[in-house]
PDB file of C-alpha atoms and ligand atoms in Angstrom:
ATOM      1  CA  MET A   1      13.019  -0.512  -8.698  1.00  0.00           C
ATOM      2  CA  ARG A   2      14.594   1.622  -6.003  1.00  0.00           C
ATOM      3  CA  VAL A   3      12.459   2.989  -3.163  1.00  0.00           C
ATOM      4  CA  ASP A   4      13.630   5.299  -0.388  1.00  0.00           C
ATOM      5  CA  ALA A   5      11.620   6.278   2.659  1.00  0.00           C
ATOM      6  CA  VAL A   6      12.227   9.485   4.577  1.00  0.00           C
ATOM      7  CA  THR A   7      11.102   8.431   8.044  1.00  0.00           C
ATOM      8  CA  LEU A   8      11.818   8.784  11.759  1.00  0.00           C
ATOM      9  CA  PHE A   9      10.626   5.192  12.260  1.00  0.00           C
ATOM     10  CA  GLN A  10      12.462   2.937   9.807  1.00  0.00           C
ATOM     11  CA  SER A  11      11.412  -0.372  11.369  1.00  0.00           C
ATOM     12  CA  MET A  12       7.708   0.430  10.937  1.00  0.00           C
ATOM     13  CA  ILE A  13       8.363   0.055   7.195  1.00  0.00           C
ATOM     14  CA  ASP A  14      11.389  -2.238   7.050  1.00  0.00           C
ATOM     15  CA  SER A  15       9.919  -4.958   9.236  1.00  0.00           C
ATOM     16  CA  PRO A  16       6.565  -5.589   7.498  1.00  0.00           C
ATOM     17  CA  LEU A  17       8.282  -5.385   4.104  1.00  0.00           C
ATOM     18  CA  SER A  18      10.783  -8.103   5.097  1.00  0.00           C
ATOM     19  CA  GLU A  19       8.155 -10.876   5.024  1.00  0.00           C
ATOM     20  CA  SER A  20       6.487 -12.930   2.330  1.00  0.00           C
ATOM     21  CA  ILE A  21       6.476 -11.842  -1.315  1.00  0.00           C
ATOM     22  CA  VAL A  22       7.945  -8.367  -0.808  1.00  0.00           C
ATOM     23  CA  GLY A  23      10.686  -9.767   1.445  1.00  0.00           C
ATOM     24  CA  ARG A  24      11.594 -12.207  -1.329  1.00  0.00           C
ATOM     25  CA  ALA A  25      11.464  -9.412  -3.944  1.00  0.00           C
ATOM     26  CA  ARG A  26      14.044  -7.513  -1.875  1.00  0.00           C
ATOM     27  CA  GLU A  27      16.289 -10.569  -1.522  1.00  0.00           C
ATOM     28  CA  GLU A  28      16.117 -11.188  -5.261  1.00  0.00           C
ATOM     29  CA  GLY A  29      16.881  -7.555  -6.132  1.00  0.00           C
ATOM     30  CA  PHE A  30      13.539  -6.602  -7.719  1.00  0.00           C
ATOM     31  CA  LEU A  31      13.117  -4.012  -4.967  1.00  0.00           C
ATOM     32  CA  GLU A  32      15.932  -2.053  -3.337  1.00  0.00           C
ATOM     33  CA  LEU A  33      14.544  -0.373  -0.238  1.00  0.00           C
ATOM     34  CA  GLY A  34      16.527   2.341   1.535  1.00  0.00           C
ATOM     35  CA  PHE A  35      15.879   4.638   4.479  1.00  0.00           C
ATOM     36  CA  VAL A  36      16.931   8.088   5.502  1.00  0.00           C
ATOM     37  CA  ASN A  37      16.172   9.542   8.932  1.00  0.00           C
ATOM     38  CA  PRO A  38      15.532  13.292   9.305  1.00  0.00           C
ATOM     39  CA  ARG A  39      16.928  13.003  12.843  1.00  0.00           C
ATOM     40  CA  ASP A  40      20.380  12.476  11.310  1.00  0.00           C
ATOM     41  CA  PHE A  41      20.093  15.932   9.710  1.00  0.00           C
ATOM     42  CA  THR A  42      19.396  18.071  12.747  1.00  0.00           C
ATOM     43  CA  GLU A  43      21.889  20.639  13.993  1.00  0.00           C
ATOM     44  CA  ASN A  44      21.077  20.968  17.674  1.00  0.00           C
ATOM     45  CA  ARG A  45      22.412  18.806  20.486  1.00  0.00           C
ATOM     46  CA  HIS A  46      19.012  17.282  21.219  1.00  0.00           C
ATOM     47  CA  ARG A  47      18.510  16.295  17.585  1.00  0.00           C
ATOM     48  CA  THR A  48      15.065  17.911  17.657  1.00  0.00           C
ATOM     49  CA  VAL A  49      12.863  17.122  14.659  1.00  0.00           C
ATOM     50  CA  ASP A  50       9.577  18.606  15.825  1.00  0.00           C
ATOM     51  CA  GLY A  51       8.133  21.752  17.301  1.00  0.00           C
ATOM     52  CA  LYS A  52       4.944  23.236  18.703  1.00  0.00           C
ATOM     53  CA  PRO A  53       2.443  24.415  16.109  1.00  0.00           C
ATOM     54  CA  TYR A  54       2.346  28.153  15.362  1.00  0.00           C
ATOM     55  CA  GLY A  55      -1.050  29.488  16.357  1.00  0.00           C
ATOM     56  CA  GLY A  56      -1.390  26.915  19.109  1.00  0.00           C
ATOM     57  CA  GLY A  57      -3.116  23.581  19.193  1.00  0.00           C
ATOM     58  CA  THR A  58      -2.376  20.049  20.285  1.00  0.00           C
ATOM     59  CA  GLY A  59       0.429  17.765  19.154  1.00  0.00           C
ATOM     60  CA  MET A  60       3.781  18.446  17.543  1.00  0.00           C
ATOM     61  CA  VAL A  61       4.702  19.309  13.961  1.00  0.00           C
ATOM     62  CA  MET A  62       7.702  17.874  12.083  1.00  0.00           C
ATOM     63  CA  MET A  63      10.182  20.574  11.095  1.00  0.00           C
ATOM     64  CA  ALA A  64      10.778  21.207   7.402  1.00  0.00           C
ATOM     65  CA  GLU A  65      14.596  21.499   7.366  1.00  0.00           C
ATOM     66  CA  PRO A  66      15.598  17.985   8.567  1.00  0.00           C
ATOM     67  CA  VAL A  67      13.085  16.471   6.103  1.00  0.00           C
ATOM     68  CA  TYR A  68      14.455  18.667   3.311  1.00  0.00           C
ATOM     69  CA  ARG A  69      18.069  17.689   4.029  1.00  0.00           C
ATOM     70  CA  ALA A  70      17.221  13.995   4.299  1.00  0.00           C
ATOM     71  CA  LEU A  71      15.352  14.141   0.990  1.00  0.00           C
ATOM     72  CA  LYS A  72      18.268  15.914  -0.694  1.00  0.00           C
ATOM     73  CA  THR A  73      20.574  12.957   0.015  1.00  0.00           C
ATOM     74  CA  VAL A  74      18.391  10.495  -1.933  1.00  0.00           C
ATOM     75  CA  ARG A  75      16.642  12.606  -4.577  1.00  0.00           C
ATOM     76  CA  LYS A  76      17.770  12.069  -8.198  1.00  0.00           C
ATOM     77  CA  LYS A  77      16.527  13.532 -11.483  1.00  0.00           C
ATOM     78  CA  ASN A  78      14.237  10.548 -12.141  1.00  0.00           C
ATOM     79  CA  SER A  79      12.845  10.282  -8.579  1.00  0.00           C
ATOM     80  CA  VAL A  80       9.103  10.511  -7.956  1.00  0.00           C
ATOM     81  CA  VAL A  81       8.603  12.099  -4.535  1.00  0.00           C
ATOM     82  CA  ILE A  82       5.432  11.074  -2.714  1.00  0.00           C
ATOM     83  CA  LEU A  83       4.253  12.826   0.419  1.00  0.00           C
ATOM     84  CA  LEU A  84       1.974  10.621   2.528  1.00  0.00           C
ATOM     85  CA  THR A  85      -0.839  12.585   4.086  1.00  0.00           C
ATOM     86  CA  PRO A  86      -4.526  11.940   4.827  1.00  0.00           C
ATOM     87  CA  LYS A  87      -5.383  14.957   2.654  1.00  0.00           C
ATOM     88  CA  GLY A  88      -3.675  13.452  -0.409  1.00  0.00           C
ATOM     89  CA  ARG A  89      -5.169  11.812  -3.482  1.00  0.00           C
ATOM     90  CA  ARG A  90      -6.638   8.417  -2.686  1.00  0.00           C
ATOM     91  CA  PHE A  91      -4.267   5.588  -3.649  1.00  0.00           C
ATOM     92  CA  ASP A  92      -5.783   2.954  -5.952  1.00  0.00           C
ATOM     93  CA  GLN A  93      -4.807   0.088  -8.262  1.00  0.00           C
ATOM     94  CA  ALA A  94      -4.573   2.338 -11.338  1.00  0.00           C
ATOM     95  CA  LEU A  95      -1.965   4.466  -9.580  1.00  0.00           C
ATOM     96  CA  ALA A  96      -0.144   1.334  -8.345  1.00  0.00           C
ATOM     97  CA  LEU A  97       0.216   0.279 -11.998  1.00  0.00           C
ATOM     98  CA  GLU A  98       1.594   3.728 -12.909  1.00  0.00           C
ATOM     99  CA  LEU A  99       4.073   3.801 -10.017  1.00  0.00           C
ATOM    100  CA  ALA A 100       5.276   0.261 -10.834  1.00  0.00           C
ATOM    101  CA  LYS A 101       6.788   1.673 -14.061  1.00  0.00           C
ATOM    102  CA  LYS A 102       9.018   4.174 -12.230  1.00  0.00           C
ATOM    103  CA  LYS A 103      12.733   3.717 -11.532  1.00  0.00           C
ATOM    104  CA  HIS A 104      12.840   5.481  -8.174  1.00  0.00           C
ATOM    105  CA  LEU A 105      10.146   6.349  -5.643  1.00  0.00           C
ATOM    106  CA  ILE A 106      10.737   8.387  -2.496  1.00  0.00           C
ATOM    107  CA  PHE A 107       8.136   8.359   0.276  1.00  0.00           C
ATOM    108  CA  ILE A 108       8.082  11.162   2.821  1.00  0.00           C
ATOM    109  CA  CYS A 109       6.391   9.956   6.004  1.00  0.00           C
ATOM    110  CA  GLY A 110       4.996  12.526   8.371  1.00  0.00           C
ATOM    111  CA  HIS A 111       4.461  11.686  12.019  1.00  0.00           C
ATOM    112  CA  TYR A 112       2.901  13.401  15.011  1.00  0.00           C
ATOM    113  CA  GLU A 113       0.299  15.952  13.841  1.00  0.00           C
ATOM    114  CA  GLY A 114       1.963  16.227  10.430  1.00  0.00           C
ATOM    115  CA  ILE A 115       4.850  17.955   8.667  1.00  0.00           C
ATOM    116  CA  ASP A 116       5.365  21.687   8.256  1.00  0.00           C
ATOM    117  CA  GLU A 117       3.230  22.613   5.232  1.00  0.00           C
ATOM    118  CA  ARG A 118       6.232  24.207   3.505  1.00  0.00           C
ATOM    119  CA  VAL A 119       7.651  20.762   2.557  1.00  0.00           C
ATOM    120  CA  THR A 120       4.636  20.131   0.295  1.00  0.00           C
ATOM    121  CA  PRO A 121       6.244  21.815  -2.757  1.00  0.00           C
ATOM    122  CA  LEU A 122       9.112  19.287  -2.531  1.00  0.00           C
ATOM    123  CA  ALA A 123       6.722  16.473  -3.472  1.00  0.00           C
ATOM    124  CA  ASP A 124       5.429  15.419  -6.892  1.00  0.00           C
ATOM    125  CA  MET A 125       2.224  14.114  -5.339  1.00  0.00           C
ATOM    126  CA  GLU A 126       0.379  13.815  -2.044  1.00  0.00           C
ATOM    127  CA  LEU A 127      -1.156  10.403  -1.358  1.00  0.00           C
ATOM    128  CA  SER A 128      -3.603   9.010   1.181  1.00  0.00           C
ATOM    129  CA  ILE A 129      -4.640   5.370   1.570  1.00  0.00           C
ATOM    130  CA  GLY A 130      -8.175   6.083   2.783  1.00  0.00           C
ATOM    131  CA  ASP A 131     -10.453   8.192   4.898  1.00  0.00           C
ATOM    132  CA  TYR A 132      -9.174   7.504   8.397  1.00  0.00           C
ATOM    133  CA  VAL A 133      -6.279   8.872  10.422  1.00  0.00           C
ATOM    134  CA  LEU A 134      -3.072   6.907  11.030  1.00  0.00           C
ATOM    135  CA  THR A 135      -0.369   7.804  13.565  1.00  0.00           C
ATOM    136  CA  GLY A 136       1.954   8.530  10.654  1.00  0.00           C
ATOM    137  CA  GLY A 137       2.696   7.962   6.991  1.00  0.00           C
ATOM    138  CA  GLU A 138       4.662   4.743   7.643  1.00  0.00           C
ATOM    139  CA  PRO A 139       1.768   2.226   7.530  1.00  0.00           C
ATOM    140  CA  ALA A 140       0.524   4.003   4.397  1.00  0.00           C
ATOM    141  CA  ALA A 141       3.990   3.708   2.811  1.00  0.00           C
ATOM    142  CA  VAL A 142       3.917  -0.029   3.577  1.00  0.00           C
ATOM    143  CA  ALA A 143       0.553  -0.415   1.821  1.00  0.00           C
ATOM    144  CA  VAL A 144       1.662   1.536  -1.262  1.00  0.00           C
ATOM    145  CA  ILE A 145       5.083  -0.156  -1.540  1.00  0.00           C
ATOM    146  CA  ASP A 146       3.450  -3.585  -1.154  1.00  0.00           C
ATOM    147  CA  ALA A 147       0.859  -2.918  -3.866  1.00  0.00           C
ATOM    148  CA  VAL A 148       3.503  -1.532  -6.247  1.00  0.00           C
ATOM    149  CA  THR A 149       6.171  -4.203  -5.631  1.00  0.00           C
ATOM    150  CA  ARG A 150       3.918  -7.114  -6.556  1.00  0.00           C
ATOM    151  CA  LEU A 151       3.337  -5.452  -9.950  1.00  0.00           C
ATOM    152  CA  ILE A 152       7.048  -5.348 -10.838  1.00  0.00           C
ATOM    153  CA  PRO A 153       7.530  -7.920 -13.641  1.00  0.00           C
ATOM    154  CA  GLY A 154       9.065 -11.107 -12.210  1.00  0.00           C
ATOM    155  CA  VAL A 155       8.014 -10.564  -8.595  1.00  0.00           C
ATOM    156  CA  LEU A 156       5.004 -12.865  -8.817  1.00  0.00           C
ATOM    157  CA  ARG A 157       6.032 -16.324  -9.980  1.00  0.00           C
ATOM    158  CA  LYS A 158       2.972 -17.031 -12.109  1.00  0.00           C
ATOM    159  CA  GLU A 159       3.082 -14.743 -15.103  1.00  0.00           C
ATOM    160  CA  ASP A 160      -0.664 -14.150 -15.187  1.00  0.00           C
ATOM    161  CA  ALA A 161      -1.049 -13.700 -11.448  1.00  0.00           C
ATOM    162  CA  THR A 162      -1.800  -9.992 -11.818  1.00  0.00           C
ATOM    163  CA  VAL A 163      -3.855 -10.289 -15.002  1.00  0.00           C
ATOM    164  CA  ASN A 164      -7.049 -11.917 -13.748  1.00  0.00           C
ATOM    165  CA  GLU A 165      -7.157 -10.269 -10.445  1.00  0.00           C
ATOM    166  CA  THR A 166      -9.344  -7.947  -8.472  1.00  0.00           C
ATOM    167  CA  PHE A 167      -9.486  -4.317  -9.692  1.00  0.00           C
ATOM    168  CA  THR A 168      -7.139  -4.645 -12.688  1.00  0.00           C
ATOM    169  CA  ASP A 169     -10.128  -5.037 -15.018  1.00  0.00           C
ATOM    170  CA  GLY A 170     -12.409  -3.053 -12.742  1.00  0.00           C
ATOM    171  CA  LEU A 171     -14.099  -6.184 -11.397  1.00  0.00           C
ATOM    172  CA  ILE A 172     -13.797  -7.794  -8.003  1.00  0.00           C
ATOM    173  CA  GLU A 173     -12.429 -11.335  -8.364  1.00  0.00           C
ATOM    174  CA  ALA A 174     -14.558 -14.452  -8.049  1.00  0.00           C
ATOM    175  CA  PRO A 175     -14.257 -16.282  -4.706  1.00  0.00           C
ATOM    176  CA  HIS A 176     -11.490 -18.878  -4.264  1.00  0.00           C
ATOM    177  CA  TYR A 177     -11.690 -22.364  -2.758  1.00  0.00           C
ATOM    178  CA  THR A 178      -9.181 -25.110  -1.947  1.00  0.00           C
ATOM    179  CA  ARG A 179      -9.296 -28.564  -0.312  1.00  0.00           C
ATOM    180  CA  PRO A 180     -11.422 -30.057   1.135  1.00  0.00           C
ATOM    181  CA  GLY A 181     -14.422 -30.076  -1.230  1.00  0.00           C
ATOM    182  CA  VAL A 182     -16.806 -29.964   1.705  1.00  0.00           C
ATOM    183  CA  TRP A 183     -15.715 -28.040   4.776  1.00  0.00           C
ATOM    184  CA  ARG A 184     -17.940 -28.040   7.857  1.00  0.00           C
ATOM    185  CA  GLY A 185     -21.005 -28.473   5.711  1.00  0.00           C
ATOM    186  CA  GLN A 186     -20.060 -25.820   3.126  1.00  0.00           C
ATOM    187  CA  LYS A 187     -19.580 -27.139  -0.432  1.00  0.00           C
ATOM    188  CA  VAL A 188     -17.301 -25.819  -3.161  1.00  0.00           C
ATOM    189  CA  PRO A 189     -19.473 -24.543  -6.076  1.00  0.00           C
ATOM    190  CA  GLU A 190     -20.196 -27.298  -8.644  1.00  0.00           C
ATOM    191  CA  ALA A 191     -18.774 -25.367 -11.610  1.00  0.00           C
ATOM    192  CA  LEU A 192     -15.291 -25.329 -10.063  1.00  0.00           C
ATOM    193  CA  LEU A 193     -15.304 -29.124  -9.675  1.00  0.00           C
ATOM    194  CA  SER A 194     -16.477 -29.737 -13.256  1.00  0.00           C
ATOM    195  CA  GLY A 195     -13.048 -29.760 -14.899  1.00  0.00           C
ATOM    196  CA  ASN A 196     -14.716 -27.827 -17.749  1.00  0.00           C
ATOM    197  CA  HIS A 197     -12.490 -24.780 -18.315  1.00  0.00           C
ATOM    198  CA  LYS A 198     -15.091 -22.880 -20.315  1.00  0.00           C
ATOM    199  CA  LEU A 199     -17.745 -23.423 -17.640  1.00  0.00           C
ATOM    200  CA  ILE A 200     -15.295 -22.396 -14.917  1.00  0.00           C
ATOM    201  CA  ALA A 201     -14.345 -19.200 -16.757  1.00  0.00           C
ATOM    202  CA  GLU A 202     -18.042 -18.364 -17.255  1.00  0.00           C
ATOM    203  CA  TRP A 203     -18.834 -19.017 -13.603  1.00  0.00           C
ATOM    204  CA  ARG A 204     -15.944 -16.791 -12.476  1.00  0.00           C
ATOM    205  CA  ARG A 205     -16.946 -13.998 -14.837  1.00  0.00           C
ATOM    206  CA  ALA A 206     -20.558 -14.102 -13.627  1.00  0.00           C
ATOM    207  CA  GLN A 207     -19.469 -14.110  -9.982  1.00  0.00           C
ATOM    208  CA  ALA A 208     -17.107 -11.192 -10.596  1.00  0.00           C
ATOM    209  CA  GLN A 209     -19.839  -9.190 -12.285  1.00  0.00           C
ATOM    210  CA  GLU A 210     -22.320  -9.924  -9.530  1.00  0.00           C
ATOM    211  CA  LEU A 211     -19.866  -9.011  -6.768  1.00  0.00           C
ATOM    212  CA  THR A 212     -18.848  -5.826  -8.558  1.00  0.00           C
ATOM    213  CA  GLY A 213     -22.461  -4.822  -9.172  1.00  0.00           C
ATOM    214  CA  LYS A 214     -23.220  -5.274  -5.500  1.00  0.00           C
ATOM    215  CA  ALA A 215     -20.123  -3.542  -4.243  1.00  0.00           C
ATOM    216  CA  LYS A 216     -20.283  -0.657  -6.709  1.00  0.00           C
ATOM    217  CA  SER A 217     -23.738   0.476  -5.622  1.00  0.00           C
ATOM    218  CA  ALA A 218     -23.093   2.884  -2.790  1.00  0.00           C
ATOM    219  CA  SER A 219     -26.170   1.827  -0.858  1.00  0.00           C
ATOM    220  CA  ALA A 220     -25.023  -1.810  -0.861  1.00  0.00           C
ATOM    221  CA  VAL A 221     -21.623  -0.794   0.499  1.00  0.00           C
ATOM    222  CA  LYS A 222     -23.166   1.323   3.225  1.00  0.00           C
ATOM    223  CA  LYS A 223     -25.571  -1.396   4.295  1.00  0.00           C
ATOM    224  CA  LYS A 224     -23.015  -4.195   4.196  1.00  0.00           C
ATOM    225  CA  PRO A 225     -22.209  -5.162   7.775  1.00  0.00           C
ATOM    226  CA  ALA A 226     -18.505  -5.362   8.602  1.00  0.00           C
ATOM    227  CA  VAL A 227     -18.981  -8.797  10.166  1.00  0.00           C
ATOM    228  CA  ARG A 228     -21.449 -11.423   9.007  1.00  0.00           C
ATOM    229  CA  ARG A 229     -21.132 -14.293  11.452  1.00  0.00           C
ATOM    230  CA  LYS A 230     -22.967 -17.501  10.693  1.00  0.00           C
ATOM    231  CA  ASN A 231     -23.767 -20.225  13.167  1.00  0.00           C
ATOM    232  CA  PHE A 232     -20.784 -22.499  12.805  1.00  0.00           C
ATOM    233  CA  LYS A 233     -20.307 -26.192  13.497  1.00  0.00           C
TER     234      LYS A 233
HETATM  235 CL1  6GU B 301      -0.869   8.750   4.016  1.00  0.00          CL
HETATM  236  N1  6GU B 301      -1.114   9.361   6.576  1.00  0.00           N
HETATM  237  C1  6GU B 301      -1.787   9.399   7.736  1.00  0.00           C
HETATM  238  N2  6GU B 301      -1.211   9.931   8.814  1.00  0.00           N
HETATM  239  N3  6GU B 301      -3.035   8.947   7.867  1.00  0.00           N
HETATM  240  C2  6GU B 301      -3.601   8.418   6.770  1.00  0.00           C
HETATM  241  C3  6GU B 301      -2.947   8.331   5.547  1.00  0.00           C
HETATM  242  C4  6GU B 301      -1.685   8.822   5.476  1.00  0.00           C
HETATM  243  N4  6GU B 301      -3.777   7.749   4.663  1.00  0.00           N
HETATM  244  C5  6GU B 301      -4.890   7.503   5.330  1.00  0.00           C
HETATM  245  N5  6GU B 301      -4.799   7.891   6.604  1.00  0.00           N
END
């Protein structure tokens, strides 16, 4: 897959996507990631890419023309153009699976207070990664590109690594454990030590259903504290 990002801040995307599984996917050619900077498409001496908002208000707005020209250099017939904005559709696993089938994705990353609204018609979709405000679209592009890249066939070594996992079947995955069997007084659940594959599968299914039931009820999510510290040895 080819991905291009229209961004003023290339390294905010390039750097995190150079590590770990996505970094390896790029080295192995599963993902070709390119960048185009609207600042290279300005016409004035100061290479200005932003301006004060019409009607007043705080912050600066990215100008439409440099974004348009940058986009034009990478856009092909088969490109899917995604504008990252907190008012977009919420990104989820189902959409990650859809996007993983595409040949070419282009992410337009706004910064400052946002981009001139008139670039919106250039995009095929507007995406958000959740209900909070980031300094720009770049960290959102990283999240989306990461989630999509690991779904490209061949990127994950184990063939079934994406089959059993959280959200693909609508369930949250069962908890994972590794050595040692007892860690600071906490034991690994018996079923996982049994060597009985049927029992293990049943245990995981039951755990997944329980976790999903809990998490899916809105009241449980609201009441769940962000941090649950236990007294630790
Ligand atoms: Cl895509 N952009 C910005 N600036 N903030 C966000 C976002 C995107 N998604 C959630 N918050």
